[in-house]
Coordinates of C-alpha atoms in Angstrom, one line a residue:
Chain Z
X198 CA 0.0 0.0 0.0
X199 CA 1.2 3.4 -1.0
X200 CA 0.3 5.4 2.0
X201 CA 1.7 8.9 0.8
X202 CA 0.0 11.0 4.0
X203 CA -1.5 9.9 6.9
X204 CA -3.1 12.6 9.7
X205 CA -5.3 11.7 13.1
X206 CA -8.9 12.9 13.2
X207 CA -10.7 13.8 16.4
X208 CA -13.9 13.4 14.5
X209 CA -16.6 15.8 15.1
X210 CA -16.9 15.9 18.7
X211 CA -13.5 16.9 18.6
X212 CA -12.3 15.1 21.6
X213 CA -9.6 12.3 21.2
X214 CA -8.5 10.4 18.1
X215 CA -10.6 8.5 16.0
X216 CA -9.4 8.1 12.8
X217 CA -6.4 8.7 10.8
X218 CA -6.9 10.0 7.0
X219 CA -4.2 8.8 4.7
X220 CA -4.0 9.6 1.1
X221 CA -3.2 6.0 -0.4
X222 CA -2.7 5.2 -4.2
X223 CA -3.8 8.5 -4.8
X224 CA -7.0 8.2 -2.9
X225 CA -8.2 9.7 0.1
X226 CA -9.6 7.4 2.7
X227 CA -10.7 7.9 6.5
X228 CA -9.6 4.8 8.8
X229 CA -10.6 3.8 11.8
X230 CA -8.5 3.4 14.8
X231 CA -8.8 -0.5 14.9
X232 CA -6.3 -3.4 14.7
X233 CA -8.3 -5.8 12.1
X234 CA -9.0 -3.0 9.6
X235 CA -6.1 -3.5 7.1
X236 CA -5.5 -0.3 6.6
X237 CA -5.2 0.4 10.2
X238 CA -2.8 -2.3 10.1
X239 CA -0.7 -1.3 7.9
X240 CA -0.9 2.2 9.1
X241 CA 1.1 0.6 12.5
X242 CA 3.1 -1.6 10.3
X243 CA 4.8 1.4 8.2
X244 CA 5.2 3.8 11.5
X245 CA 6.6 0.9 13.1
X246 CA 9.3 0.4 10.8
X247 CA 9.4 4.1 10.3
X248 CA 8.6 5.3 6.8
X249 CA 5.3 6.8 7.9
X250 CA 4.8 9.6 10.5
X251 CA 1.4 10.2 11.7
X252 CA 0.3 14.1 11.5
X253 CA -1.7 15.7 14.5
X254 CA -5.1 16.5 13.9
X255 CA -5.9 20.0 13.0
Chain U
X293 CA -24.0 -48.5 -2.7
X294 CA -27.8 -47.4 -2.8
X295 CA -28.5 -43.6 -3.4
X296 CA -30.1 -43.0 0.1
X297 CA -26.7 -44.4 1.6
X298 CA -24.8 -42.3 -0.8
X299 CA -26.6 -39.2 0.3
X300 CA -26.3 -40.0 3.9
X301 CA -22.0 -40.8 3.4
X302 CA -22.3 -37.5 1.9
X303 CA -24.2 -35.8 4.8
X304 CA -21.7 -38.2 7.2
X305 CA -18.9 -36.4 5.9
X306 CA -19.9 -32.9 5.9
X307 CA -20.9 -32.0 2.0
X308 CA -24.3 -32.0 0.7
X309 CA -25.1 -29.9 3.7
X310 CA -26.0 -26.6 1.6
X311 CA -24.0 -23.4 2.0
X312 CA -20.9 -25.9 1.4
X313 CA -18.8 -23.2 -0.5
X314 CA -16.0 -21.6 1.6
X315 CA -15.2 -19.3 -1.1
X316 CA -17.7 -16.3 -1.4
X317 CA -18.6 -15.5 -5.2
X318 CA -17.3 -18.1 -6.6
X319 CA -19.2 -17.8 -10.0
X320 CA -17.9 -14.0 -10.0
X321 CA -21.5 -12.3 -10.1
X322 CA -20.7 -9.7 -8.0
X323 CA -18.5 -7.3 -9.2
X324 CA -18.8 -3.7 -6.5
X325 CA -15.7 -2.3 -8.2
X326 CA -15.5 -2.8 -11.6
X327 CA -12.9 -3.3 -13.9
X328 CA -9.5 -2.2 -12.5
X329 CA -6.8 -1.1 -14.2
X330 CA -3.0 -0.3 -13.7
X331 CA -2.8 -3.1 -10.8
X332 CA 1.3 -3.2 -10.0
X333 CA 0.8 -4.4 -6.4
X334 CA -1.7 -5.6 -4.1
X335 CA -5.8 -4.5 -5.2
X336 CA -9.0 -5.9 -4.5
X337 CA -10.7 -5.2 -8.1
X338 CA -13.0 -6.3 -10.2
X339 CA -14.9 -9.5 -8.8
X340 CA -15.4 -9.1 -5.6
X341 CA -13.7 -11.0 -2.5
X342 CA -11.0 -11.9 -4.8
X343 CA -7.1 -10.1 -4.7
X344 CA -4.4 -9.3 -7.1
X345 CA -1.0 -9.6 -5.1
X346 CA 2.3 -8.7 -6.7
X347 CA 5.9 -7.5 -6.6
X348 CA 7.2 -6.7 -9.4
X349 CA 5.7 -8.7 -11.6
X350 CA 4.1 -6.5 -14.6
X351 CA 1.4 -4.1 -15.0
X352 CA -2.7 -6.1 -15.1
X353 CA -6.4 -5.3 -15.7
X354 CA -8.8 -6.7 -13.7
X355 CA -12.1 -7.5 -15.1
X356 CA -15.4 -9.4 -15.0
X357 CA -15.5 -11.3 -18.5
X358 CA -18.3 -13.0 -20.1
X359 CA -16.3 -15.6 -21.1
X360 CA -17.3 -19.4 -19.3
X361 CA -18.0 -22.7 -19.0
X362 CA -21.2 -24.3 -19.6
X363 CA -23.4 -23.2 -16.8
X364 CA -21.6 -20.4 -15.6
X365 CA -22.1 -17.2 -16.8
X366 CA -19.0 -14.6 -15.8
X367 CA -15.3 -15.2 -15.0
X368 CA -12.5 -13.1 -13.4
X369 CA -10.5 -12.2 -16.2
X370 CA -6.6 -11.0 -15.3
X371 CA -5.1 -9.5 -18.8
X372 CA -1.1 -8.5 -19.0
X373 CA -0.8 -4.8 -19.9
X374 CA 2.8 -4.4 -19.4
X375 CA 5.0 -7.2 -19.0
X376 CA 8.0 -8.3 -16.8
X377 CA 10.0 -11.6 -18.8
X378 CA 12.6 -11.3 -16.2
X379 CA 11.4 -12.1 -12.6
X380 CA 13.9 -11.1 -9.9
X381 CA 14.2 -14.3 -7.0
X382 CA 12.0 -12.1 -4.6
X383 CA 9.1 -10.8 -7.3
X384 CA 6.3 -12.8 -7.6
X385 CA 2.2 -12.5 -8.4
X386 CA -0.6 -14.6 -7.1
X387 CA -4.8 -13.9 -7.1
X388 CA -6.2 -15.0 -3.7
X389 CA -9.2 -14.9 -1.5
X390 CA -8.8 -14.2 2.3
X391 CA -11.1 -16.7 4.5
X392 CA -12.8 -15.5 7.4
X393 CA -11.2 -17.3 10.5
X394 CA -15.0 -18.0 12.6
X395 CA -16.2 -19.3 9.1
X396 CA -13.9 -22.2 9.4
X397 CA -14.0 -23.6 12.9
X398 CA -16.3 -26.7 11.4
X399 CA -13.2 -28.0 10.0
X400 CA -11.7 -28.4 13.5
X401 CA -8.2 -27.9 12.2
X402 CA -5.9 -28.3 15.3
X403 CA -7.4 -31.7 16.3
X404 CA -6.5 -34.7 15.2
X405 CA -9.9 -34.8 13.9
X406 CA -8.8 -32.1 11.1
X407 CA -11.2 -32.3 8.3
X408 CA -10.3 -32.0 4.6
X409 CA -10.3 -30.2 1.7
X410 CA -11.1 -30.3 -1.8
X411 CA -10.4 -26.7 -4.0
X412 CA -12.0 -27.1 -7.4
X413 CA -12.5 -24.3 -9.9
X414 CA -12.3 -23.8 -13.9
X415 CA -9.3 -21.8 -15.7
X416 CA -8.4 -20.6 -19.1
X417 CA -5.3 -18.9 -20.4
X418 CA -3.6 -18.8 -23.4
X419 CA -0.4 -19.7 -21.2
X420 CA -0.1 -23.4 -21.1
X421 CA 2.0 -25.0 -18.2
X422 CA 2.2 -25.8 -14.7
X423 CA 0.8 -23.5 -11.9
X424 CA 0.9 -23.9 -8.3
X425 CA -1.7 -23.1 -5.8
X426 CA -1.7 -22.3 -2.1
X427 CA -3.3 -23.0 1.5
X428 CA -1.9 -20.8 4.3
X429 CA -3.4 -21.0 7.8
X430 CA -4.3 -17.9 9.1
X431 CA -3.2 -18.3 12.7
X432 CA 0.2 -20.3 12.9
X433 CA 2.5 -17.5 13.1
X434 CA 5.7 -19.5 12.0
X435 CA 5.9 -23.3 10.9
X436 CA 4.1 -25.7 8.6
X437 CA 1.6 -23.2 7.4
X438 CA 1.6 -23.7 3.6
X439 CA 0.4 -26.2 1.1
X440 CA 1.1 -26.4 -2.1
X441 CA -0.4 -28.3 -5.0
X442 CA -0.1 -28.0 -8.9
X443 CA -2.3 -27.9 -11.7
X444 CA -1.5 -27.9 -15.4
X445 CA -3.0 -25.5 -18.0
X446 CA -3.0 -28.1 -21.2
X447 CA -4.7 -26.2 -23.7
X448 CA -4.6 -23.1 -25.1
X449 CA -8.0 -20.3 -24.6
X450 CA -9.6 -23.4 -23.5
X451 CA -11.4 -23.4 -20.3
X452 CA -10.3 -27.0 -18.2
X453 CA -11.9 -28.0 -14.5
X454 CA -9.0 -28.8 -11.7
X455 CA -9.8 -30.5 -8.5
X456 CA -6.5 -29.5 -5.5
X457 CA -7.1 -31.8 -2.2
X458 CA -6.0 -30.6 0.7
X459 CA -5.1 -32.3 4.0
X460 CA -6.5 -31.1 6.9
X461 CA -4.3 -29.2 9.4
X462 CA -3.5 -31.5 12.7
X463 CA -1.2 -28.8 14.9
X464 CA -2.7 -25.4 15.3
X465 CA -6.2 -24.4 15.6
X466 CA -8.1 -21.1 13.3
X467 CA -9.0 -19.2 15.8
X468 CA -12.5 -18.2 16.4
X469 CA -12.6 -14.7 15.3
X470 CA -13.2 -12.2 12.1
X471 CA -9.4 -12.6 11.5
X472 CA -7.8 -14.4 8.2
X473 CA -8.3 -18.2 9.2
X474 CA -7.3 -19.2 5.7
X475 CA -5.4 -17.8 2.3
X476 CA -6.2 -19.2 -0.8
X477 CA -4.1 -18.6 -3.6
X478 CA -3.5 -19.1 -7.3
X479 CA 0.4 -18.7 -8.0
X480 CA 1.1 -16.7 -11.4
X481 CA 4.4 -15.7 -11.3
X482 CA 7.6 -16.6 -9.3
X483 CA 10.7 -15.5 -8.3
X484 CA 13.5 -18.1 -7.3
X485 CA 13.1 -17.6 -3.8
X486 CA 9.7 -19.1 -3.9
X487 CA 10.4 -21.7 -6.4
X488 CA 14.0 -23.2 -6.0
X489 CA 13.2 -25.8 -3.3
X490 CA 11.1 -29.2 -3.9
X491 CA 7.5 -28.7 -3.9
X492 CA 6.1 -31.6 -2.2
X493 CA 2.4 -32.1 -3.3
X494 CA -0.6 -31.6 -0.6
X495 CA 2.3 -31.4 2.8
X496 CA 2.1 -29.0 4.8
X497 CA 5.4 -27.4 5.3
X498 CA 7.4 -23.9 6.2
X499 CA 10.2 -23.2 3.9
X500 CA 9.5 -20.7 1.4
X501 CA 11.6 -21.9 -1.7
X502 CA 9.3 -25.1 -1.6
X503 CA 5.9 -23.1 -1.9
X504 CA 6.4 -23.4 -5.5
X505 CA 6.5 -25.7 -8.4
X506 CA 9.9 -25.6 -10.2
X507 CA 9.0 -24.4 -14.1
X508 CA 6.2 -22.3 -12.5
X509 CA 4.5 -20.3 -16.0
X510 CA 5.5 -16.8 -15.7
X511 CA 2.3 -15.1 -16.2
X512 CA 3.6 -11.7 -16.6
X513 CA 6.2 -12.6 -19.5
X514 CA 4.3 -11.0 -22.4
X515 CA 0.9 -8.8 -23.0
X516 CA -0.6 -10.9 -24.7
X517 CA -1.4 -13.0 -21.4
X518 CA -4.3 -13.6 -19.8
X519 CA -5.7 -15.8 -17.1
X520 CA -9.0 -16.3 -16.6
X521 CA -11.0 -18.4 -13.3
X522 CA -14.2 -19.1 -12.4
X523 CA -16.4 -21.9 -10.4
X524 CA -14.3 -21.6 -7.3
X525 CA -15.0 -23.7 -5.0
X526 CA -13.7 -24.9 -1.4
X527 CA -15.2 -27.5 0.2
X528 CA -15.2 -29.9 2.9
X529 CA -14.1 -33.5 2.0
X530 CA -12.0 -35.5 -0.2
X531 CA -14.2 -35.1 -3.2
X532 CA -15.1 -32.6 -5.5
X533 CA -18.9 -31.7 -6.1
X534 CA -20.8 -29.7 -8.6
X535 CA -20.6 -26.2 -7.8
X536 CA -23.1 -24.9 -5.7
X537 CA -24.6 -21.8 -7.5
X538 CA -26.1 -19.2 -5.1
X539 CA -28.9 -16.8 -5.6
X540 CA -27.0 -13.0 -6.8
X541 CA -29.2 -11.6 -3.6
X542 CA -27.2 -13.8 -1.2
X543 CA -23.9 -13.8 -3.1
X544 CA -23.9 -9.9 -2.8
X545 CA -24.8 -9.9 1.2
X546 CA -21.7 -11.7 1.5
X547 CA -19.7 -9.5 -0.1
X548 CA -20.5 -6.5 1.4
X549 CA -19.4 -7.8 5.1
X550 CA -16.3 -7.0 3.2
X551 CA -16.9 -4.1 1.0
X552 CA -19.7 -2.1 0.0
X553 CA -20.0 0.5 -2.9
X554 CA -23.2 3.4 -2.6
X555 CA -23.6 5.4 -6.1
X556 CA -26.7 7.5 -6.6
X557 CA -27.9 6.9 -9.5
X558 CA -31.3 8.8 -9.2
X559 CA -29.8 12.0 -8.7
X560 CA -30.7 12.9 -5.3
X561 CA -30.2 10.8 -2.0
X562 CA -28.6 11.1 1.2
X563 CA -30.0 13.9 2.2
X564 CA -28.8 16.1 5.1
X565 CA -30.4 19.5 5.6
X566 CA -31.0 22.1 8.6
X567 CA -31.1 25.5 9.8
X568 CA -27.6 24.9 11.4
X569 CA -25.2 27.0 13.6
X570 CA -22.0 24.7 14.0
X571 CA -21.8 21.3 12.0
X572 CA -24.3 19.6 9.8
X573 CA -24.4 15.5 10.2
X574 CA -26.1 12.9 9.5
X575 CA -25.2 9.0 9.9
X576 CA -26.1 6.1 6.9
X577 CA -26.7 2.7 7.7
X578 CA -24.4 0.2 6.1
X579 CA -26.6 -2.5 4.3
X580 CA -25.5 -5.2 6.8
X581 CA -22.8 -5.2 9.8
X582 CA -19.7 -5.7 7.8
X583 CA -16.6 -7.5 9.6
X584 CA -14.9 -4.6 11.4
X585 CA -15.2 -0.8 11.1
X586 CA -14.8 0.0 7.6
X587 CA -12.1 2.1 5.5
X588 CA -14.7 4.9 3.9
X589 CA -13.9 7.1 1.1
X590 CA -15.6 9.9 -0.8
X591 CA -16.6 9.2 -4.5
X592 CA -17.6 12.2 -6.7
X593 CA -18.0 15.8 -5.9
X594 CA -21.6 16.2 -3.6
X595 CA -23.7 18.9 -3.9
X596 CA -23.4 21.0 -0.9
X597 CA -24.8 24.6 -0.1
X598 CA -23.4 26.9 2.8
X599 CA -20.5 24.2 4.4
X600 CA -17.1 24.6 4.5
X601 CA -16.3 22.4 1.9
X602 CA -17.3 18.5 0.7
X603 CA -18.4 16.3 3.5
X604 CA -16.6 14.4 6.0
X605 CA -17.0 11.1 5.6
X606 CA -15.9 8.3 8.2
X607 CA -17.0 5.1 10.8
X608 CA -16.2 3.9 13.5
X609 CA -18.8 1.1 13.7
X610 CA -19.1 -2.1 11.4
X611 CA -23.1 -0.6 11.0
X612 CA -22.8 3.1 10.2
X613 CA -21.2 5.6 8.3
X614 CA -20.9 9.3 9.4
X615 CA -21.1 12.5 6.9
X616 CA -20.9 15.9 8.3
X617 CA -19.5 19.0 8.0
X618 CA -19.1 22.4 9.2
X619 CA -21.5 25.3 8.1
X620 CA -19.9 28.1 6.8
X621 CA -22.6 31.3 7.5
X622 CA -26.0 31.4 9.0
X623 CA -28.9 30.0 7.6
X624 CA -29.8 26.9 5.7
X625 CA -27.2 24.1 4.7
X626 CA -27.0 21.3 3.0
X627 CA -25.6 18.0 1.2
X628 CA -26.4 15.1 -0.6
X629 CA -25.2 12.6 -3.5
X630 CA -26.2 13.4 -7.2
X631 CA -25.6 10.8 -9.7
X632 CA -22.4 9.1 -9.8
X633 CA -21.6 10.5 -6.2
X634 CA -21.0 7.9 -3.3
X635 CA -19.3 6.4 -0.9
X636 CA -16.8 3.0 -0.8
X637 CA -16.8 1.3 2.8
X638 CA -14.3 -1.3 2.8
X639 CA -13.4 -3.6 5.7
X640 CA -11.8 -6.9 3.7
X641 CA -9.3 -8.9 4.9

């Protein structure tokens, strides 16, 4: 997967985390924050090997 | 061996049951995404449930074709658009189907009891040869966790019918949960590091270089390739049956536990609209509960009137979708989807 941006969302209460939008293959997509999603998954793959940095959330 | 005690061997051993088929679409009716193109790595595209994997290992299209065998009506066809004759030892391409793990606990894998398997399905290329295919268990993090059978493509642009047995798994259990219990795969192109070994047939096993046969066809070698599947089917037992064909209606509820497309095609729907100070929302119900909290993407440009910008789209619930966004003066605000405009929730494994 070709994750070229990935930022956290507070959603729109605004309070903690609750998904991170990436831009991948060109597309933009909204993840959830769970392990099982595979985009989640390979969200924590790629920062855990370091070649993706999350953004804060605006 | 009279037909009533045929049918109750059958029912003895698990098949004839109904519902049988551990592969969803099978007969490649449903098709949510269409026909993808430019595929150079892993994509779910064109018939659903099904996977294109690859590492350098060309450029392919992914499309539903009408092309099939008697009594089947659509296949999954793979077509070479730019080719790679020259597979490096680590590239490879394969077209799979991820099992649900708590679909498969019938087969009580783990147990000395482990039940069988028999993977039947009908291909057609114009690349003759031998293929391998794959079993890997979901849940056993290192050891024995493939097998590996062949099947051989004898004629050209001919469609053929292969039947792949599969010994049941004795050491590790699928665990009980909306995990991967099971990868099915179709091997189309191989580098040496999969292929240099000795494949034994139907053994489950852990080294890598055995996974696949030596003289593997390089799919990818020329344009002109293509490789077309259909009548998948995995079922319990050491024989093969007739396919079970499924009703569209039920085929597509399966899917979409795994990924769901929503394009208006009247030219008006989901509908969000108030008098609103801060933030206008509104949440969608997903057409059943799909496996876990979806991916979710925007498709088209929606019509909108006095927000910020197009909507917000996101869930964090295997039920529900959530659209909003923030209103950008006072007085009324809308959205919704005109034709062509959407939404893609995708929660496959």
């Amino acid at each position: 997967m070709n994750i070229t941006s990935a930022q956290y969302d507070t959603g729109p209460i605004g309070t903690n985390n609750m998904f991170v939008n990436i831009i991948i293959d060109g597309k933009a997509m909204a993840v959830p924050m769970q392990v099982g999603n595979r985009h989640y998954d390979e969200i924590l793959r790629q920062v855990a090997a370091g070649t993706l940095t999350i953004e804060d959330a605006d | 061996m009279s037909k009533a005690a045929q049918l109750a061997a059958l029912i003895g051993s698990g098949q004839a049951q109904g519902n049988q088929n551990i592969i969803f679409n099978g007969a490649m009716q449903v098709q949510q995404r269409g026909t993808v193109t430019g595929i150079t790595g892993t994509a779910y595209g064109s018939c659903d449930r099904f996977k294109l994997q690859m590492t350098n290992a060309g450029t392919w299209t992914a499309s539903q074709d009408a092309s099939a065998p008697s009594g089947f009506t659509t296949s999954n066809k793979l077509d070479c658009t730019t080719a790679d004759a020259s597979l490096a030892a680590a590239d490879f391409m394969f077209y799979a189907q991820h099992v649900e793990a708590q679909n498969l606990q019938n087969l009580k894998w783990g147990t000395s009891s482990a039940k069988s398997l028999t993977l039947s399905f009908w291909v057609k290329s114009n690349k003759t040869g031998v293929y391998s295919t794959e079993i890997q268990h979901g849940d056993m993090g290192s050891g024995n966790y493939w097998n590996n059978n062949t099947y051989t493509i004898s004629s050209a642009n001919t469609w053929e019918y292969k039947t792949i047995p599969i010994t049941g798994e004795t050491s590790t259990a699928i665990n009980n949960d909306n995990g991967i219990g099971l990868y099915v795969r179709w091997w189309l192109a191989s580098g040496t590091d999969y292929s240099s070994g000795t494949q034994a047939a139907n053994t489950w096993q852990g080294t890598a270089a055995n996974r696949v046969k030596n003289g593997q066809v390089n799919l990818a070698d020329n344009t002109s390739n293509e490789w077309l599947i259909t009548g998948v089917q995995l079922e319990v037992g050491d024989v093969a049956t007739p396919f079970e064909h499924v009703d569209f209606g039920t085929t597509l509820a399966k899917c979409q536990r795994y990924f769901t497309t929503y394009m208006d095609v009247g030219g008006f729907s989901m509908y969000a609209d108030g008098y609103i100070t801060a933030t206008l929302a509104n949440t969608f119900a997903l057409p059943c509960t799909m496996r876990i909290s979806p991916t979710v993407a925007l498709v088209g440009t929606w019509a909108i009137s006095n927000l910020t910008g197009q909507p917000t789209i996101n869930s964090n619930n295997p039920n529900i979708i959530n659209i909003y966004q923030d209103v950008s003066g006072s007085g009324r605000a809308y959205l919704y989807a005109a034709t062509g405009d959407g939404f893609t929730a995708d929660a496959e494994l």
